[in-house]
XYZ file of N, CA and C in Angstrom:
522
model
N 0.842 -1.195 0.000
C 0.000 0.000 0.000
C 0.879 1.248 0.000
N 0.835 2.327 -0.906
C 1.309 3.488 -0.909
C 1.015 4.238 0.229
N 1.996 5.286 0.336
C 1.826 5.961 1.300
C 0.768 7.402 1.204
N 0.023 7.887 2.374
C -0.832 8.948 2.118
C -0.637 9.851 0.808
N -1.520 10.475 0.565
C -1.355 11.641 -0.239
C -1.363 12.834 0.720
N -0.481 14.024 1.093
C -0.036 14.642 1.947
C -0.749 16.191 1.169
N -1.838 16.765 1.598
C -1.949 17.887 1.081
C -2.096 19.180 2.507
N -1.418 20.873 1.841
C -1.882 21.585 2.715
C -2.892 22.630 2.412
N -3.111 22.820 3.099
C -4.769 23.261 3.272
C -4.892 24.910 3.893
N -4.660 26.315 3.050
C -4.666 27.596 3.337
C -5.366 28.270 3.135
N -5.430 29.335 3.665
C -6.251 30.674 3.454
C -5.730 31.902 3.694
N -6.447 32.913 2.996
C -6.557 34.177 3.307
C -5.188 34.650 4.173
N -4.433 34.440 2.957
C -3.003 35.258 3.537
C -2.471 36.787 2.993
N -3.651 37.495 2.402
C -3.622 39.033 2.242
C -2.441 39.327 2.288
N -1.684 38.667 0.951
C -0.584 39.397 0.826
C 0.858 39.123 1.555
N 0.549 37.877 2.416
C 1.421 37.533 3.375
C 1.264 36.344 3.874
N 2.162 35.408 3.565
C 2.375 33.789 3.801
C 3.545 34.034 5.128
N 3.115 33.099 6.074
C 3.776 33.592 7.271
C 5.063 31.938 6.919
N 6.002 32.367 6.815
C 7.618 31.523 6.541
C 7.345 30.099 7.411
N 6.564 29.751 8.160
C 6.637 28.510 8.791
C 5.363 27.586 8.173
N 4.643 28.044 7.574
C 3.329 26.985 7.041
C 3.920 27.614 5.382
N 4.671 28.077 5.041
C 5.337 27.856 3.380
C 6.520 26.892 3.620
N 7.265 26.812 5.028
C 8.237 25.480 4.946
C 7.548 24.072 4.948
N 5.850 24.134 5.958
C 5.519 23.018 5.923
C 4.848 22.723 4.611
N 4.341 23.648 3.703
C 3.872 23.237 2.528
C 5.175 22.426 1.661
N 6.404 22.345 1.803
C 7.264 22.056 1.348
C 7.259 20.198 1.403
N 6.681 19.963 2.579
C 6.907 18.535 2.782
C 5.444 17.837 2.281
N 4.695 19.112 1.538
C 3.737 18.366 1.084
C 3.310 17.604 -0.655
N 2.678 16.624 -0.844
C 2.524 16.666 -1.873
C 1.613 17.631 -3.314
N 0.460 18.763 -2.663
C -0.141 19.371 -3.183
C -0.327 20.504 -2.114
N -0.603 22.416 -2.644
C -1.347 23.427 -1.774
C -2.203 23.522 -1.841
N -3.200 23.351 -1.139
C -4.738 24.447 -1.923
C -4.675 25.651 -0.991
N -4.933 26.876 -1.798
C -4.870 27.902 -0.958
C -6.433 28.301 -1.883
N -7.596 28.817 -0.885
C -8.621 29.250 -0.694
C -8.774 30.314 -1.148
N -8.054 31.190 -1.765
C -8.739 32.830 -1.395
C -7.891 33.836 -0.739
N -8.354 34.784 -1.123
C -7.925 35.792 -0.715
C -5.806 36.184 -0.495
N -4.917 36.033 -1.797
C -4.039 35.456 -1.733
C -3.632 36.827 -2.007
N -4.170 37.623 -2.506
C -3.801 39.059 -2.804
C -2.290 39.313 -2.872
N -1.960 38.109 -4.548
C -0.285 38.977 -4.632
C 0.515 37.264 -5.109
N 0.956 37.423 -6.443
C 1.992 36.433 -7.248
C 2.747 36.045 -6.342
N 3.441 36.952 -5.404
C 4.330 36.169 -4.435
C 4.190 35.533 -3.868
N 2.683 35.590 -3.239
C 2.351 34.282 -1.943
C 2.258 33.111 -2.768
N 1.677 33.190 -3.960
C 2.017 32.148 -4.780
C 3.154 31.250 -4.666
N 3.919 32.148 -5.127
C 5.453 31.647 -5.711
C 6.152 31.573 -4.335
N 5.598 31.132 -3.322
C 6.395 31.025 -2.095
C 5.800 29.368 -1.860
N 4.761 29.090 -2.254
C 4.358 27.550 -1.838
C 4.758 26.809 -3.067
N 5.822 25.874 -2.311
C 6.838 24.708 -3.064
C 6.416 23.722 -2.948
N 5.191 22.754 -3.144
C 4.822 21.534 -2.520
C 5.511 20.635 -3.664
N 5.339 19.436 -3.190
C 6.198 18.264 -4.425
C 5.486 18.401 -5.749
N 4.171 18.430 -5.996
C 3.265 18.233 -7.093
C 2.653 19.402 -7.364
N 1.814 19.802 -7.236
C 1.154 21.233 -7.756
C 0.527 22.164 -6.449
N 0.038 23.665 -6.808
C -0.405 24.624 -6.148
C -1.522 24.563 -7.018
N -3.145 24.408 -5.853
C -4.496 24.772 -6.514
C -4.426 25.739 -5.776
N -5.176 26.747 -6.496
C -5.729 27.994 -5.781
C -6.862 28.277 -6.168
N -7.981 29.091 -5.858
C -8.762 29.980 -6.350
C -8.942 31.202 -5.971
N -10.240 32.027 -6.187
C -9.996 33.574 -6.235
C -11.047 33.994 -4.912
N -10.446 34.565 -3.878
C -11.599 35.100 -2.895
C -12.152 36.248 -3.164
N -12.588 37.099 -2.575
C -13.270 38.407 -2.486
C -12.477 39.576 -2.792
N -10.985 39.225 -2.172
C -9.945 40.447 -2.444
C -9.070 40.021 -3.351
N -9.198 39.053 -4.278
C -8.615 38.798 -5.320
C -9.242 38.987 -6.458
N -8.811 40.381 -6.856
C -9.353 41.416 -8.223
C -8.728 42.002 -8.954
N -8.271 42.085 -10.090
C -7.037 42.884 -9.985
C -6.703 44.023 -9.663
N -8.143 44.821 -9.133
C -7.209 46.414 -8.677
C -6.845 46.221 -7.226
N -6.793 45.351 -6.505
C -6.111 44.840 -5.538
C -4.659 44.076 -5.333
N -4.655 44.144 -6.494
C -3.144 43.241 -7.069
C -2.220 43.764 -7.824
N -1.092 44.131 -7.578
C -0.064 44.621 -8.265
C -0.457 44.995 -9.793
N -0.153 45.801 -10.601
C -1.022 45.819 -11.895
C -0.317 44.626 -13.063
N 1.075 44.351 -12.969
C 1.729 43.361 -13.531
C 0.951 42.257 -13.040
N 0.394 42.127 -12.768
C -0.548 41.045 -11.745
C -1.652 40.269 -12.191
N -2.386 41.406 -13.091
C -3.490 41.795 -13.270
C -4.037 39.836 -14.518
N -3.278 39.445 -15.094
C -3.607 37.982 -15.433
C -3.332 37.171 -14.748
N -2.282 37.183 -13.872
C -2.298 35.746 -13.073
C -3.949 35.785 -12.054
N -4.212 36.918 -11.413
C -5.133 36.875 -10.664
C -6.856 36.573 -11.172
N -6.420 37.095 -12.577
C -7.910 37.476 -13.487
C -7.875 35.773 -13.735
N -7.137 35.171 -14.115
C -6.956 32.916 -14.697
C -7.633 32.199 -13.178
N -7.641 32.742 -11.815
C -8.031 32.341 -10.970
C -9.178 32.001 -10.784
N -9.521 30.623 -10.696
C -11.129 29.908 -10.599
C -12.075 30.204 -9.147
N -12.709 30.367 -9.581
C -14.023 30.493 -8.234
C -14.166 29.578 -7.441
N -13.999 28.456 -8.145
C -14.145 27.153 -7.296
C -13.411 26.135 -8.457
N -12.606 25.178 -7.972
C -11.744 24.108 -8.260
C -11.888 22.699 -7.606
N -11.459 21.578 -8.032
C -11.392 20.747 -7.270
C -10.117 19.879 -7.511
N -9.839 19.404 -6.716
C -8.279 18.155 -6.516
C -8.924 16.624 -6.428
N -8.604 15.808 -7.211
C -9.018 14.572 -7.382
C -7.911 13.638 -6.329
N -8.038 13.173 -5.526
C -6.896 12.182 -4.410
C -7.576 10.878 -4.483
N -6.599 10.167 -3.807
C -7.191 8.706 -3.577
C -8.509 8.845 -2.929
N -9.286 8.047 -2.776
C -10.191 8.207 -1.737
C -11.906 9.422 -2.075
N -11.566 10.442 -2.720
C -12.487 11.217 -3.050
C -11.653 12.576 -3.549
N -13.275 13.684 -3.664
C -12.601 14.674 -4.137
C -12.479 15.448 -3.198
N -11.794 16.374 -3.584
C -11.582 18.006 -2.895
C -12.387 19.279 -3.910
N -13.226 20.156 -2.898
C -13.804 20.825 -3.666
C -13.193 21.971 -2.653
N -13.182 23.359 -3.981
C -12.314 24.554 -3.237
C -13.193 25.493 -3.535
N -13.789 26.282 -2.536
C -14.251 28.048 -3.231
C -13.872 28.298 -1.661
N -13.499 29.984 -2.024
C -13.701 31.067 -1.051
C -14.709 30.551 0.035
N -15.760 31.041 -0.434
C -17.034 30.858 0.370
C -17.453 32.106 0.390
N -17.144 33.080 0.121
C -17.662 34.612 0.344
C -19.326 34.747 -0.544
N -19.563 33.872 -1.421
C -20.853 33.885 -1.982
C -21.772 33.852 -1.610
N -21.677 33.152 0.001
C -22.780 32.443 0.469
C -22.836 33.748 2.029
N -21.872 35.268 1.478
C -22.457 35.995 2.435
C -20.717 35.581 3.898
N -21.343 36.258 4.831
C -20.172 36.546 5.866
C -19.531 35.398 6.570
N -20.949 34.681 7.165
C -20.535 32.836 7.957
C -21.172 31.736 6.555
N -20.581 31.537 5.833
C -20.928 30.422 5.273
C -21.359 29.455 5.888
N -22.914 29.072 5.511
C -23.723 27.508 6.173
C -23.144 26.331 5.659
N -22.774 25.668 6.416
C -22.620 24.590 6.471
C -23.077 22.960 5.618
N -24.399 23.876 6.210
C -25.365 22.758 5.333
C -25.547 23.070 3.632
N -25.590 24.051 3.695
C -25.869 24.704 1.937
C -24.240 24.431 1.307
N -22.856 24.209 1.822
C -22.055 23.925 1.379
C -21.946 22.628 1.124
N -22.650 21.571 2.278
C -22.890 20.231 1.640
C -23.912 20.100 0.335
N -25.052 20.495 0.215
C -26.138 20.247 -0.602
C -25.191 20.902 -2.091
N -25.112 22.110 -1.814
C -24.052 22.467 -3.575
C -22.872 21.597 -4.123
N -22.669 20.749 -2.605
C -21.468 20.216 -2.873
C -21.666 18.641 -2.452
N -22.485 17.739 -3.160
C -22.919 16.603 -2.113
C -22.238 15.507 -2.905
N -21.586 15.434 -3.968
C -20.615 14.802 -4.686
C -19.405 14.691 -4.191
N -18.842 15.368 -3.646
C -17.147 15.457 -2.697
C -17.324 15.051 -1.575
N -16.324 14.493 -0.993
C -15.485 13.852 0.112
C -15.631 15.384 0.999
N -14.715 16.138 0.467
C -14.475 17.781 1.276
C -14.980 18.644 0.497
N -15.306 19.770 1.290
C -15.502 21.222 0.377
C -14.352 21.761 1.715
N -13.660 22.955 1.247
C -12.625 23.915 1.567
C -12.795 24.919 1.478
N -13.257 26.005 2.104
C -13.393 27.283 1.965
C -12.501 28.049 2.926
N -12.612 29.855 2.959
C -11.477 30.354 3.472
C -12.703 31.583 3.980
N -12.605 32.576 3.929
C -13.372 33.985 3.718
C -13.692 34.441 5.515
N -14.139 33.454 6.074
C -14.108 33.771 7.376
C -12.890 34.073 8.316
N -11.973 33.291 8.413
C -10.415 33.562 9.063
C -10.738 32.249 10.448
N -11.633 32.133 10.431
C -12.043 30.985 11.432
C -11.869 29.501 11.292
N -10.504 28.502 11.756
C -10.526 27.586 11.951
C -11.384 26.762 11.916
N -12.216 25.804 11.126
C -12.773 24.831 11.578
C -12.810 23.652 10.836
N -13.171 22.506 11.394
C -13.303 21.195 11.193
C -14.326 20.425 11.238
N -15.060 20.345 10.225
C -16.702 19.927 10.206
C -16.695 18.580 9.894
N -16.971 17.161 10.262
C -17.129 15.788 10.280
C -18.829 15.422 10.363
N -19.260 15.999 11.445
C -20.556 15.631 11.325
C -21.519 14.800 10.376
N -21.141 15.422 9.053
C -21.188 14.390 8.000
C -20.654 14.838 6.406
N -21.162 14.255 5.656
C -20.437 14.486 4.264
C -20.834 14.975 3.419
N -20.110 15.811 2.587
C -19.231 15.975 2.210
C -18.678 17.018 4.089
N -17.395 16.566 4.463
C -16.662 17.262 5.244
C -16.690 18.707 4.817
N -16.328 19.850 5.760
C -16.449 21.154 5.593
C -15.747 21.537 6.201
N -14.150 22.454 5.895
C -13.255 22.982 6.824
C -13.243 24.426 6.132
N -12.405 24.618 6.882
C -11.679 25.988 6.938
C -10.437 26.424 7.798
N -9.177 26.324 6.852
C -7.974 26.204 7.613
C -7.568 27.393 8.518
N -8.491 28.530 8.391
C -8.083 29.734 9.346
C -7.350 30.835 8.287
N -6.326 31.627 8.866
C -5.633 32.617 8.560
C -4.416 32.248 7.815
N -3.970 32.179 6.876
C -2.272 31.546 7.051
C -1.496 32.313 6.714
N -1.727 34.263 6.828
C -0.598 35.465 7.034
C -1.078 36.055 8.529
N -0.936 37.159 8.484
C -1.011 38.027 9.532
C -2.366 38.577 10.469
N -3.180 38.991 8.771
C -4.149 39.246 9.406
C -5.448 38.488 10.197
N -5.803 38.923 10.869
C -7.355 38.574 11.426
C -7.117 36.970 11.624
N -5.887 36.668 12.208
C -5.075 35.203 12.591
C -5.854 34.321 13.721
N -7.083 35.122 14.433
C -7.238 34.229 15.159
C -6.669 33.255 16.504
N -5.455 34.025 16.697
C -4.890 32.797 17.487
C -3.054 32.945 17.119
N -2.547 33.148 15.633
C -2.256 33.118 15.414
C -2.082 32.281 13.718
N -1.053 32.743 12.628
C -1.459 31.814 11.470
C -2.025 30.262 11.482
N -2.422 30.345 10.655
C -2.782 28.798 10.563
C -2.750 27.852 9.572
N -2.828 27.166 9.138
C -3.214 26.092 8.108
C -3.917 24.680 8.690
N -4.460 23.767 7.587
C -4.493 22.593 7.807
C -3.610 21.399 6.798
N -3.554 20.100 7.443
C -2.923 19.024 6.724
C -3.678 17.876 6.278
N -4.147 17.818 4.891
C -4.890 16.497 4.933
C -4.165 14.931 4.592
N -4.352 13.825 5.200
C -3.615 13.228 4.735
C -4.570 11.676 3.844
N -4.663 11.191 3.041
C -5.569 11.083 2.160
C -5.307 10.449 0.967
N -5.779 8.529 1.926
C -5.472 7.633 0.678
C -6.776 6.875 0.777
N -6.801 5.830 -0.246
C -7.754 5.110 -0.980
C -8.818 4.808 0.404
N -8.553 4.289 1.774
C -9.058 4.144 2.551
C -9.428 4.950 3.823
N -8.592 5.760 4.087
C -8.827 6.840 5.291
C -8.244 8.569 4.874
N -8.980 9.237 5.579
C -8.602 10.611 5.277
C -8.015 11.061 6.534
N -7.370 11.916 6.759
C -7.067 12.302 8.494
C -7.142 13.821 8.422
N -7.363 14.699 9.184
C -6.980 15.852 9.173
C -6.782 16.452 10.135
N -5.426 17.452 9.999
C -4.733 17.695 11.414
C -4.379 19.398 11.393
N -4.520 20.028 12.356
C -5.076 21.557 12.115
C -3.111 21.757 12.592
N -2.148 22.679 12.112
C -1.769 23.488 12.798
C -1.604 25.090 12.821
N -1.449 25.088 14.307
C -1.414 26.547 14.464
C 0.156 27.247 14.984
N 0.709 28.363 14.778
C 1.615 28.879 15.210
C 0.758 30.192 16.049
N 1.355 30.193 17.017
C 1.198 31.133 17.722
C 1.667 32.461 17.344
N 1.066 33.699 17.796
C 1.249 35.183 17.659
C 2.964 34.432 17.970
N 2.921 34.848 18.796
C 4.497 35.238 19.820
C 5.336 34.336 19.036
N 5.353 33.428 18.231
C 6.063 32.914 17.409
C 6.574 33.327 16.105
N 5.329 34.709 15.327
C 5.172 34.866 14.497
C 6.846 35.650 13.849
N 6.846 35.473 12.534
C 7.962 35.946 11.852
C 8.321 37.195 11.813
C-alpha cells in the first residue's frame, strides 16, 4: 500500500504567507490555498512536491493586485477541485454564500465530494458531522489570525482521510 497523499490546506493570507506553514507546505505533496491570496508572491512562495491549486476570494481582483498582476489573478477559478485517492476536494472562497458560510448549503451544492474547503471567514474549523466534510484552515498570514497563522494538513489515501489543524502562535510569528 502506498503511502498517504499529503496535502496543505490555506487561506486568506492578504498578501502575506507567514515563513513557517510555506516550509511546511514544502513537505507536502499538493497546496490548496482558498482565497484571498492578494499577490503572485504568496504564490510563488508555496513549493509543494506536485502542484499549487488555488482559487480567487473576495480580495482577489485585480485592482487589488499589483497591476503586472493583473492575469495571473484574473486565470483564478471560483471554485476548483483536486481529485486524491479516496475522493474529491472541492475549493471556493465561500464569500458567496455571504459573511458565515452555512454549512449545510455547502454540503447540498457540494454533495458529490469527500471535502468542500473554503477560506473567507479567518475561522478555523473542522466539520465531520457528515459528508461531504467542511473545513476551513483559518488565517495563514497576519491578518485577522485568530490565534495566530494557521493552516491545515490532509492526509488522504484510498481508505482513510485524516486531518490535522496546525497553528503557530502570535508570539512565534515571523
Amino acid at each position: 500500500m502506498s503511502d498517504p497523499i499529503k496535502v496543505s490546506i490555506l487561506s486568506d493570507t492578504h498578501g502575506y504567507l507567514d515563513r513557517r506553514i510555506a516550509e511546511l507546505v514544502r513537505g507536502c505533496d499538493y497546496a490548496i490555498h482558498a482565497g484571498d491570496i492578494m499577490g503572485a508572491h504568496v504564490l510563488e512562495q508555496l513549493h509543494p512536491r506536485k502542484a499549487v491549486i488555488a482559487v480567487a476570494g473576495n480580495n482577489d481582483h485585480p485592482a487589488f493586485w499589483a497591476s503586472d498582476e493583473a492575469e495571473i489573478v484574473s486565470a483564478l477559478p471560483k471554485m476548483t477541485d483536486l481529485e486524491l485517492p479516496g475522493g474529491t476536494v472541492r475549493i471556493e472562497h465561500g464569500h458567496r454564500l455571504g459573511g458565515f458560510p452555512d454549512h449545510a448549503q455547502l454540503r447540498w451544492d457540494h454533495a458529490e465530494v469527500k471535502l468542500v474547503v473554503y477560506g473567507h471567514t479567518h475561522k478555523r474549523i473542522i466539520d465531520q458531522q457528515a459528508e461531504p466534510w467542511v473545513v476551513n484552515p483559518g488565517a495563514a498570514g497576519r491578518e485577522r489570525t485568530k490565534g495566530g497563522p494557521s493552516c491545515l494538513i490532509l492526509h488522504a489515501s484510498e481508505t482513510e482521510w485524516i486531518i490535522e489543524t496546525v497553528l503557530f502562535t502570535d508570539s512565534e510569528a515571523a
